[in-house]
Amino acid sequence: MTSPDVEVVVTGVGATTPLGGDVPATWRGLLDGRAGASTLDTEWAREHGFPVRIAARLAVEPDGELDHVELKRMDRAEQLAVIAARQACRDADLADDTVDPVRCGVVIGTGIGGATTLVAQHDALREGGLRAVSPQLIPMVMPNGPAALVGLALKARAGVHAPMSACASGAEAIAWAWRMIVAGDADVVVAGGTDACITPAIMAGFTRARSMSTRNTSPGTASRPFDAGRDGFVLGEGAGILVLERADFAAARGAKAYGRLAGVGMSNDAHHITAPDPDGAGQCAAITTALRRAGLAAGDIGHVNAHATSTPLGDLTESVTIRRVLGDGPVVTAPKGALGHLLGGSGAVEAIATVLSVRDGLVPPTANLETLDDRISLDVVAGEPRRVTLTAAISNSFGFGGHNVTLAFAGV
Amino acid sequence: MSPSDDIERTLAQLIAKVSGTDPVTLSAGRPLTGLSLRDELDIDSLAMVELTDEIETSYGLAIPEDNLPSLRTFGDVADYLRAAA
């Protein structure tokens, strides 16, 4: 499949992140290079002597956005997806009768899903017995819960899907949404990712895997992608949702378009359950596939929104991949310096940042990048946002399990 | 219509707490008793378990599971409570 006849545009965006409760606040935070991480001062972290005391919590709690029944019946990851989806649909002017339900789809991925609820309900069972467990537990912990709830709200009948590829889940959801529209299965697909699992068991797991930064004395500078002093990622929480539409459908209803999702590429390393293939072949395949499907050449890509999580090995591997496929021309940024790692939410929030970069010709700085790792030879933006005229840009997302996803965005 | 007694008043509050749909507001002049739990008050099968828990806690009684299928309207539950309480 190359340069499809059907074009896909982004007509609405929504997000709730550690930088802000919506897309404008998140985008401002990214442009300012502001870090969303802070000290995680919880009883459980103290009790178990967690070496990691940093997390990027939401800037705006969901309780102001949802009623008491929604809050009670939805896991936190579901709550964030629903909030971001409502914003995106409002932004796209998607009314109840805008699209025939049988032509409307939803694809929302999650990396971990309802872990916060599962852990809390397990505690409730141990302490209070069976009656203490909510009958709503299963729809709260099932990984397709966020997609199903948004699908219900939209009465989407063209298909509701929940891809799971760890930290690439949000990007993979957008890729599958693109495929649904290009294949002719839907005219409108609401897509993105969510995660909210700053919870003891998950923090413990990442801690035991030695994946996270322990720069506890300076949480705001802990996530520092591509920096020589990086020592791991910072766990965050958040969701991002995009409204994707067939371009002619959007044009016919007079919808504004932020940009085009021109092509997508997905691959797998088939190398190791958590470590990236140091050769980067899988990542290269995702990028080249996205470009081929978008009908773009390497030279068209003026900007890369990198996956770079601030881990020593991951950032280095991605830098080699980007340089191999695209050379040293693209202006690169790594939003996780500011956002932290939103797991399943990352790929979607970063896709939104990428399409805004293309639209505005503005690339946010990589927060906390002070000294570029001398093994990395890329043009990484640091300090201030960079003005650059962009024809097209890509957003990379990679996940445990060897998943690689590249989304290629272009101007309208 | 307004609740006719304390049992209806309490039941309306418990339903609003569980499903977010207030029977008194919804009824808009109609008798509360005829409101369908599932179709009008958003008490689906999962919410029925929550409502049963709330009622059992409020009234200190145990509602056998066999009785649940016969409780279809606001009035069914109110009558059940009047008989049991």
XYZ file of C-alpha atoms in Angstrom:
497
model
C 0.000 0.000 0.000
C 1.516 3.325 -0.995
C 0.181 6.881 -0.812
C -3.492 5.938 -0.413
C -6.235 7.551 -2.454
C -8.119 8.188 0.773
C -6.637 11.005 2.808
C -7.036 11.152 6.582
C -7.128 14.446 8.481
C -7.037 15.359 12.159
C -10.085 17.472 12.983
C -10.121 17.422 16.774
C -7.711 16.939 19.652
C -8.116 16.431 23.387
C -5.750 15.638 26.232
C -5.257 15.677 29.953
C -1.624 15.453 31.022
C 0.849 16.425 33.738
C 1.286 19.741 31.897
C -2.383 20.720 31.713
C -6.000 19.654 31.639
C -6.367 20.199 27.895
C -4.384 20.475 24.674
C -3.724 24.262 24.770
C -2.280 24.048 28.310
C -0.247 20.947 27.438
C 1.113 22.567 24.274
C 2.055 25.734 26.202
C 3.861 23.578 28.774
C 5.775 21.777 26.031
C 6.781 25.045 24.340
C 7.914 26.430 27.703
C 9.991 23.310 28.344
C 8.232 22.998 31.675
C 8.517 19.681 33.520
C 5.362 18.072 34.880
C 7.149 15.784 37.339
C 7.236 16.319 41.073
C 8.120 14.476 44.257
C 6.037 11.371 44.931
C 5.553 11.604 48.664
C 3.234 8.737 49.505
C 2.995 6.509 52.530
C 3.560 3.381 50.450
C 6.701 4.771 48.846
C 8.089 5.561 52.306
C 6.889 2.293 53.849
C 8.567 0.100 51.231
C 11.659 2.262 50.859
C 11.075 2.953 47.169
C 14.288 4.285 45.628
C 12.128 6.213 43.127
C 10.208 9.151 44.595
C 9.253 10.936 41.392
C 6.110 10.905 39.258
C 4.375 13.137 36.724
C 0.847 13.380 38.049
C -2.067 14.974 36.218
C -2.187 18.765 36.299
C -5.982 18.719 36.621
C -7.756 15.997 38.580
C -10.728 14.354 36.802
C -13.196 14.968 39.623
C -14.110 18.395 38.286
C -14.951 16.973 34.856
C -16.997 13.883 35.697
C -20.024 13.264 37.926
C -19.931 11.016 40.984
C -21.318 7.990 39.169
C -18.765 8.259 36.338
C -15.964 8.638 38.866
C -17.172 5.585 40.793
C -17.675 3.349 37.751
C -14.566 4.190 35.753
C -10.966 3.335 36.440
C -8.733 6.398 36.376
C -7.356 5.465 32.933
C -10.938 5.278 31.639
C -11.777 8.628 33.211
C -8.875 10.311 31.411
C -9.796 8.764 28.072
C -13.409 9.899 28.395
C -12.359 13.448 29.339
C -9.887 13.696 26.448
C -12.420 12.202 24.014
C -15.083 14.722 25.004
C -12.604 17.541 24.407
C -11.589 16.117 21.033
C -15.181 15.664 19.865
C -16.080 19.203 20.954
C -12.994 20.502 19.186
C -14.025 18.670 16.005
C -17.610 19.962 16.259
C -18.748 16.359 16.254
C -22.453 16.511 17.046
C -24.698 13.499 17.601
C -25.804 13.487 13.974
C -22.486 14.429 12.323
C -21.655 10.894 11.334
C -23.797 7.809 10.790
C -22.970 5.524 13.751
C -22.195 2.648 11.400
C -19.455 4.832 9.851
C -17.964 5.875 13.208
C -15.225 3.905 14.994
C -13.181 4.149 18.165
C -9.662 2.848 18.783
C -8.109 3.547 22.173
C -5.094 1.722 23.499
C -3.672 1.317 26.966
C -0.377 -0.052 28.177
C -1.376 -1.171 31.655
C -5.118 -0.490 31.911
C -7.057 -0.678 35.155
C -4.185 -1.495 37.484
C -5.124 1.178 40.030
C -8.585 -0.328 40.420
C -7.337 -3.912 40.429
C -4.851 -3.255 43.222
C -7.378 -1.272 45.281
C -10.074 -3.915 44.856
C -7.674 -6.692 45.775
C -6.932 -4.804 48.981
C -10.692 -4.350 49.523
C -11.295 -8.093 49.108
C -8.602 -8.951 51.630
C -9.808 -6.408 54.139
C -13.585 -6.424 53.696
C -14.437 -9.705 51.987
C -16.511 -10.301 48.870
C -19.088 -7.602 49.558
C -16.379 -4.957 49.560
C -15.631 -5.678 45.881
C -17.473 -3.519 43.355
C -19.731 -5.279 40.827
C -18.271 -2.754 38.371
C -14.761 -4.216 38.806
C -14.528 -6.093 35.500
C -15.536 -3.215 33.190
C -13.151 -1.036 35.176
C -10.104 -3.271 34.733
C -10.670 -4.694 31.254
C -8.108 -3.145 28.906
C -10.772 -2.394 26.303
C -12.720 -0.390 28.892
C -11.549 3.076 27.751
C -12.368 2.288 24.106
C -15.708 0.725 25.025
C -16.823 3.691 27.148
C -15.938 6.229 24.459
C -17.542 3.994 21.844
C -20.753 3.844 23.873
C -20.838 7.605 24.280
C -20.483 8.046 20.511
C -22.710 5.065 19.650
C -19.865 4.006 17.381
C -20.811 0.901 15.437
C -18.089 0.685 12.789
C -15.809 -1.044 15.295
C -14.388 -0.349 18.735
C -10.864 -1.636 19.270
C -8.198 -1.564 21.955
C -4.706 -2.352 20.723
C -2.170 -3.168 23.393
C 1.504 -2.643 22.701
C 2.713 -1.265 26.039
C 4.139 2.228 25.552
C 3.285 2.229 21.844
C -0.426 1.559 22.450
C -1.647 5.134 21.895
C 0.264 5.438 18.629
C -0.829 1.990 17.511
C -4.450 2.964 18.135
C -3.998 5.942 15.813
C -2.355 3.697 13.233
C -5.279 1.270 13.311
C -7.707 4.184 13.051
C -5.892 5.314 9.915
C -6.180 1.802 8.510
C -9.920 1.677 9.255
C -10.507 4.869 7.314
C -8.176 4.003 4.426
C -9.751 0.546 4.157
C -13.166 2.167 3.868
C -14.531 0.801 7.153
C -15.266 4.207 8.706
C -15.498 7.908 7.906
C -14.654 9.108 11.414
C -12.528 7.332 14.020
C -11.867 8.679 17.494
C -8.468 7.329 18.519
C -5.751 7.637 21.097
C -4.343 6.226 24.299
C -4.554 6.424 28.054
C -2.856 5.211 31.205
C -2.966 6.118 34.869
C -1.054 3.689 37.050
C 1.069 5.629 39.493
C 0.220 2.900 41.940
C 2.383 0.801 44.275
C 2.565 -2.472 42.325
C 3.342 -0.834 38.979
C 5.868 1.570 40.497
C 7.456 -1.415 42.241
C 7.656 -3.356 38.977
C 9.349 -0.574 37.059
C 11.588 0.059 40.073
C 12.669 -3.576 40.228
C 13.342 -3.466 36.486
C 15.583 -0.436 37.161
C 13.876 1.489 34.397
C 13.121 4.722 36.243
C 15.148 7.765 37.195
C 16.214 8.011 40.837
C 17.079 11.698 40.655
C 14.836 12.227 43.676
C 16.421 15.452 44.866
C 15.469 17.182 41.612
C 12.272 15.609 40.224
C 11.727 18.388 37.688
C 14.996 17.546 35.932
C 14.773 13.751 36.266
C 13.364 13.066 32.801
C 16.109 14.268 30.453
C 15.953 12.483 27.088
C 19.167 12.431 25.020
C 21.058 14.134 27.858
C 24.404 12.653 28.883
C 23.195 12.446 32.486
C 19.909 10.586 31.857
C 19.253 7.675 34.196
C 15.759 6.387 33.402
C 12.198 7.472 32.732
C 9.689 9.245 34.966
C 6.300 7.552 35.247
C 3.429 9.833 34.303
C -0.305 9.569 33.711
C -2.503 11.029 31.014
C -4.530 10.554 27.879
C -4.615 11.952 24.379
C -7.404 11.535 21.841
C -7.635 12.603 18.197
C -10.608 12.762 15.875
C -9.509 11.360 12.519
C -11.675 11.717 9.433
C -11.677 10.922 5.766
C -10.571 14.233 4.298
C -13.484 14.620 1.881
C -15.982 13.832 4.653
C -14.406 16.511 6.864
C -14.342 19.011 4.000
C -17.993 18.376 3.135
C -19.081 19.251 6.653
C -16.756 22.270 6.797
C -14.564 20.905 9.585
C -11.213 22.522 10.238
C -8.176 20.272 9.849
C -5.030 20.484 11.954
C -3.116 18.397 9.455
C -3.046 15.092 7.627
C -2.140 11.728 9.074
C -0.371 10.857 5.853
C 0.880 7.370 6.663
C 1.639 4.891 9.401
C 4.225 2.173 9.939
C 4.199 -0.683 12.434
C 6.802 -3.364 13.029
C 8.249 -5.592 15.712
C 11.859 -6.125 16.787
C 11.393 -9.846 17.522
C 14.478 -9.413 19.677
C 13.733 -9.179 23.432
C 10.712 -8.691 25.680
C 11.912 -5.313 27.015
C 15.212 -4.291 25.417
C 15.234 -2.629 21.996
C 17.117 -4.368 19.220
C 20.424 -2.462 19.296
C 20.599 -2.831 15.534
C 17.373 -0.792 15.250
C 16.113 -2.758 12.248
C 12.545 -2.875 13.540
C 12.446 0.847 14.275
C 13.875 1.595 10.824
C 11.165 -0.578 9.265
C 8.409 1.337 11.070
C 9.751 4.680 9.863
C 10.340 3.602 6.271
C 6.922 1.962 6.059
C 5.219 5.120 7.322
C 7.065 7.219 4.741
C 6.281 4.827 1.909
C 2.596 4.737 2.780
C 2.559 8.523 3.053
C 4.289 8.921 -0.308
C 7.013 10.944 1.413
C 10.766 10.874 0.957
C 13.240 11.000 3.844
C 14.096 14.548 2.834
C 10.473 15.641 3.353
C 10.662 14.893 7.087
C 11.732 18.120 8.751
C 10.935 17.070 12.283
C 10.974 13.971 14.483
C 8.962 13.807 17.685
C 11.041 11.100 19.339
C 9.906 8.318 21.641
C 13.055 8.911 23.775
C 12.067 8.052 27.340
C 15.311 9.137 29.024
C 16.687 5.614 29.408
C 20.370 5.184 28.547
C 19.934 2.405 25.983
C 16.573 3.343 24.448
C 17.471 6.928 23.574
C 20.768 5.894 22.036
C 19.168 3.208 19.870
C 16.487 5.575 18.598
C 19.068 8.233 17.783
C 20.981 5.767 15.632
C 17.767 4.720 13.892
C 16.650 8.269 13.129
C 20.046 9.167 11.735
C 20.253 6.044 9.632
C 16.867 6.537 7.965
C 16.539 10.325 7.901
C 20.092 11.658 8.209
C 20.906 14.618 10.443
C 18.478 17.015 8.781
C 15.324 16.688 10.928
C 14.809 18.874 13.950
C 14.249 16.452 16.844
C 12.431 16.892 20.125
C 11.629 14.491 22.979
C 8.467 15.556 24.809
C 8.920 13.076 27.667
C 11.385 15.504 29.254
C 8.354 17.664 30.020
C 5.490 15.157 30.118
C 7.169 12.182 31.734
C 6.222 8.813 30.320
C 2.455 8.466 30.002
C 2.819 4.833 28.803
C -0.265 4.151 26.632
C -1.107 7.857 26.665
C 2.294 8.925 25.323
C 1.976 8.076 21.667
C -1.344 9.899 21.380
C -0.333 13.049 23.256
C 2.896 13.152 21.265
C 0.983 12.671 18.009
C -1.029 15.769 18.925
C 2.195 17.684 19.608
C 3.571 16.561 16.238
C 0.558 17.709 14.242
C 0.636 21.047 16.090
C 4.333 21.406 15.242
C 3.556 20.875 11.563
C 0.643 23.311 11.668
C 2.460 26.059 13.592
C 6.006 25.503 12.318
C 7.175 25.343 15.893
C 9.113 22.551 17.609
C 9.121 22.498 21.423
C 12.434 22.126 23.244
C 13.451 18.881 24.942
C 13.020 19.766 28.605
C 16.127 19.221 30.742
C 18.467 18.598 27.825
C 21.650 20.329 28.949
C 24.498 18.227 27.549
C 23.715 16.105 24.518
C 25.110 12.580 24.899
C 28.236 12.713 22.730
C 27.269 9.415 21.062
C 24.116 11.065 19.710
C 24.483 13.132 16.585
C 21.083 14.635 15.967
C 19.777 18.203 15.862
C 17.854 18.036 19.155
C 16.036 21.214 20.188
C 16.947 22.411 23.683
C 16.211 25.536 25.683
C 13.792 27.419 23.431
C 11.232 26.311 20.843
C 12.568 26.282 17.289
C 10.788 27.957 14.360
C 10.962 25.777 11.296
C 8.824 25.441 8.189
C 7.598 21.869 8.034
C 6.152 19.881 5.151
C 5.931 16.715 7.185
C 7.013 15.211 10.495
C 6.993 11.831 12.204
C 6.202 10.699 15.727
C 7.873 7.529 17.000
C 6.522 5.268 19.727
C 8.081 2.040 20.932
C 6.872 -0.422 23.537
C 7.963 -3.374 25.650
C 7.357 -6.438 23.523
C 9.383 -4.977 20.672
C 6.542 -2.882 19.228
C 7.476 -0.002 16.927
C 5.023 2.547 15.551
C 5.701 5.588 13.403
C 3.010 8.115 12.472
C 3.708 10.512 9.590
C 1.890 13.835 9.663
C 1.798 16.443 6.904
C 0.249 19.856 6.446
C -3.132 20.227 4.804
C -44.331 13.078 42.064
C -42.915 13.526 45.537
C -42.125 10.438 47.599
C -45.163 9.302 49.578
C -43.264 8.132 52.648
C -39.805 7.761 54.186
C -39.204 4.488 52.384
C -39.750 6.092 48.959
C -37.687 9.122 49.992
C -34.731 6.954 51.069
C -35.045 4.679 48.046
C -34.995 7.674 45.698
C -31.821 8.934 47.349
C -30.129 5.530 47.102
C -31.018 5.193 43.404
C -29.671 8.683 42.680
C -26.471 7.769 44.509
C -26.004 4.539 42.554
C -27.015 5.540 39.028
C -26.916 9.329 39.047
C -30.560 9.436 37.931
C -32.849 11.056 40.505
C -36.289 9.375 40.416
C -38.022 12.458 41.835
C -36.627 14.753 39.147
C -37.237 12.189 36.420
C -40.829 11.445 37.373
C -41.915 15.030 36.625
C -45.367 14.618 38.046
C -45.818 10.914 37.262
C -46.114 8.457 40.139
C -42.698 7.231 41.242
C -43.965 3.706 41.609
C -44.207 3.015 37.886
C -40.628 4.025 37.017
C -38.671 1.161 35.458
C -35.410 0.494 37.269
C -33.595 -0.636 34.139
C -35.133 1.468 31.396
C -35.699 4.762 33.213
C -33.527 4.827 36.322
C -30.305 3.421 34.783
C -30.204 0.506 37.210
C -28.700 -2.210 35.030
C -27.741 -5.622 36.410
C -24.436 -4.366 37.846
C -26.058 -1.284 39.360
C -28.760 -3.546 40.867
C -26.016 -5.245 42.884
C -24.830 -1.839 44.086
C -28.391 -0.767 44.913
C -29.008 -3.990 46.821
C -25.829 -3.374 48.845
C -26.970 0.170 49.625
C -30.451 -0.974 50.682
C -29.091 -3.799 52.817
C -26.700 -1.410 54.548
C -29.392 1.247 55.107
C -32.091 -1.128 56.352
C -29.957 -3.825 57.952
C -31.589 -6.594 55.973
C -30.478 -9.207 53.459
C -32.292 -9.386 50.111
C -32.085 -12.949 48.769
C -30.816 -13.082 45.196
C -33.914 -15.061 44.180
C -36.030 -11.979 44.892
C -34.106 -9.674 42.551
C -35.820 -10.668 39.260
C -39.209 -9.617 40.641
C -37.959 -6.106 41.472
C -38.504 -4.244 38.215
C -39.931 -0.893 39.182
C -39.436 1.724 41.864
C -42.757 0.597 43.322
C -41.669 -3.085 43.422
C -38.688 -2.182 45.596
C -40.689 0.204 47.797
C -43.352 -2.468 48.377
C -40.655 -5.045 49.133
C -39.115 -2.723 51.716
C -42.459 -1.931 53.339
C -43.063 -5.666 53.708
C -39.565 -6.442 54.944
C -38.637 -3.429 57.049
